[in-house]
């Protein structure tokens, strides 16, 4: 039995989570576990770095001092270890650094995929797309979908589906609307790719829905006419009559899915208040009796309105699915199968529970491939340590579950599982963090064998003093107050794991107070007053002001600098490419070079100091600027080009304009990052810079203004909380309603109607209530994180609650603390010291000149082709049209994976509307001589279609795209043979095929070499054939020299 066992630790804020993790790691080492057989995973690179640093510090400290060794040996419960023993452990860790499984979950998953690419359907290595690259791929896919050469009616079907999905929304910029639509809904589709769960009434209401039965428009119109005739108009007051007249006037103009007009909403809401009897209805604060026929027709009309809205929402949801499916089919084929994956894609590749209907990269049995991968991983890792487990998603847990099952159920007891976190700090549910897993996993393993996992709690804070802890307990430990304000389910989850905290530093002086201010300006002023009266920075204390939004952080930091002269930094994302004039001018220059007809860019340049520079360099027209700047970019790259033009602006900057100079440096840094992508596309560079953000450098000598989410894991001597206003905590996050089963599979997806409709449906109201409870729990966690950042002092500043009925943070604080509250010593800061210690002078660093970056010459395979062009064709007007035609044919043929007779008929139906390009592509599919191109080999195989590549060969950077490559696999899954098919759409004139093929030998030889490198095959095992689409013929290309 392992002396470490399986452990779950619930570690409250400041209780020493990192201490527990590092001690666990050292204890495993002390019991003989090889460092490389321990997997310690967390969520951020910063946390992983801190974890690793702390392990080395502990081992190094114990290795160099016997007292420290004795202390550490007692902490890890391995008495008798001496410094020499810890030195041996330290040497083992450092020697195994390159093999350690210590990092983030994302990086660990990526390493697994790189180790098993073929088993997961990848042809070789893959690229993890960062945000900018992922957006470029999205735009490329959308362009491909909207291209005029798209097969059949696919493009029109997609547009019609999008209209259904966005009914009632006006948007002139289709691209922007689509981009936002995909941002909001794409992940939902990938979690539920089965159309049966999207907007199908039988899934949502398995017992039926009476509202839908009344949705008929004719019945609704008849009910409206009947109601109008049955109302007692003679007994109505003028105000009541006006209400009903407005109601009937608005009915014909309303369409389901559109916002409900106020006159209709007023009557419907009051009718629901008297539902279902409807013997009377309140109008203008006066009850109005209804005769039986009036009651019957009003009930029918309201039911019809609800049914019509629900029917429209069902249709909208189905339209959303159609849009997402159409997009994902193209994206999967063009991006994922080309080896360009996001971190989310990597995770989905490894999940054994990928939903039915999801597009997999591998055609092999997923379960069999996963078992093979798990078996290999299980043989390499004995011990699992998972950090911040409350933020783990169910998808991430699904990847690791089989492996951890093996560790927990190991019959020898020599392996272990350890996870630590704090469900009270679960503030990332919006990105799929699933805090319920914490207790579910514990219960699962202990159900059959109680005591399998041992539970430990840590509620003693080593961060916060008694005054702060007393306030935290009073606010968030008051179960009765929470129950009065918030949903029962949220309160039950919160109180289930709550234990009152205590401070491990009872003698640490400090203070906590609740203050009020009338409005935002008052709260900002009160914040400044706290900082000036405590003189915290002068006393060498760390200071943070925590808010809810980045925009608030920027505004408050600016206020503290402007009004108080304090060095305040907003630790929010800074858009360095758009928040300053210098970057704006440089980007205008690049736009003018890329698009010489961009008049707005030229007008902007004419009003800046660059005008004189451009005049001096004779670059005042697009024809002059474009070759000058684009040539500079091509030879020197974007970083050097940006630096050069920023230097040209230097004389125009004021001597004290440090801000613009800093932005110039940051702009060059952004250009360097873009250079790493290898692109020389100016438009892509401009888009990249416009989205690029940086974070201000951390420093102790400033007031750090940041969001609560960014403050998680940090501690400060003084914390001010001036931004706790807002509406009720139990507010469901906007977006599609996604109902999940206990096993997290999706039961149904629905675009919810407005509250006035969904609250009257038992199923929808139940879903919303559960979502509101989850949102409330997450908001309580946000408040807990905010209140537990302070070490010595915490000042909470809110507006008076007054008559407000909102169940929000200020209301909770009033219920638990009263109108005013304080705990501790109000003059706590006087005991700290009058001034900060004198900073020690920093030693100067030697100036090191950077080595020039080696920029390899660019090359494409087509450059190797020998070409002879007839003179009359040099000036032919058809050249551009021929290129467009060639691209169209290539795009169509790229859609074909394998094609037999039935598939050919399907493609024929799809391509009939593609004019001559479709006819030529179809002829290639039907030609007997080309059957081998489309027929899947008997052996295991995979096909690359329009697969882009970049590789260094012969000291040149080679960029190209394979038209089609068939890779045959041995029984082991390794490539054994490959064939390159290169499509040629040239209009042949005169020479026969062999002579034409000779011109392409150099190009195809290069393709063969690249395939050989990518597959690990010898070049002789890579064949190559030219496919001439005009004549539907193929010709083998002999090996080049």
PDB file of C-alpha atoms in Angstrom, residues 91 194 256 339 636 730:
ATOM      1  CA  UNK A  91      19.688  16.013  -8.242  1.00  0.00           C
ATOM      2  CA  UNK A 194     -26.698  15.856 -32.891  1.00  0.00           C
ATOM      3  CA  UNK A 256     -43.324  35.716 -33.117  1.00  0.00           C
ATOM      4  CA  UNK A 339      -3.387  19.743 -38.368  1.00  0.00           C
ATOM      5  CA  UNK A 636      13.440  42.802 -42.993  1.00  0.00           C
ATOM      6  CA  UNK A 730     -29.258  35.010  -9.356  1.00  0.00           C
TER       7      UNK A 730
END
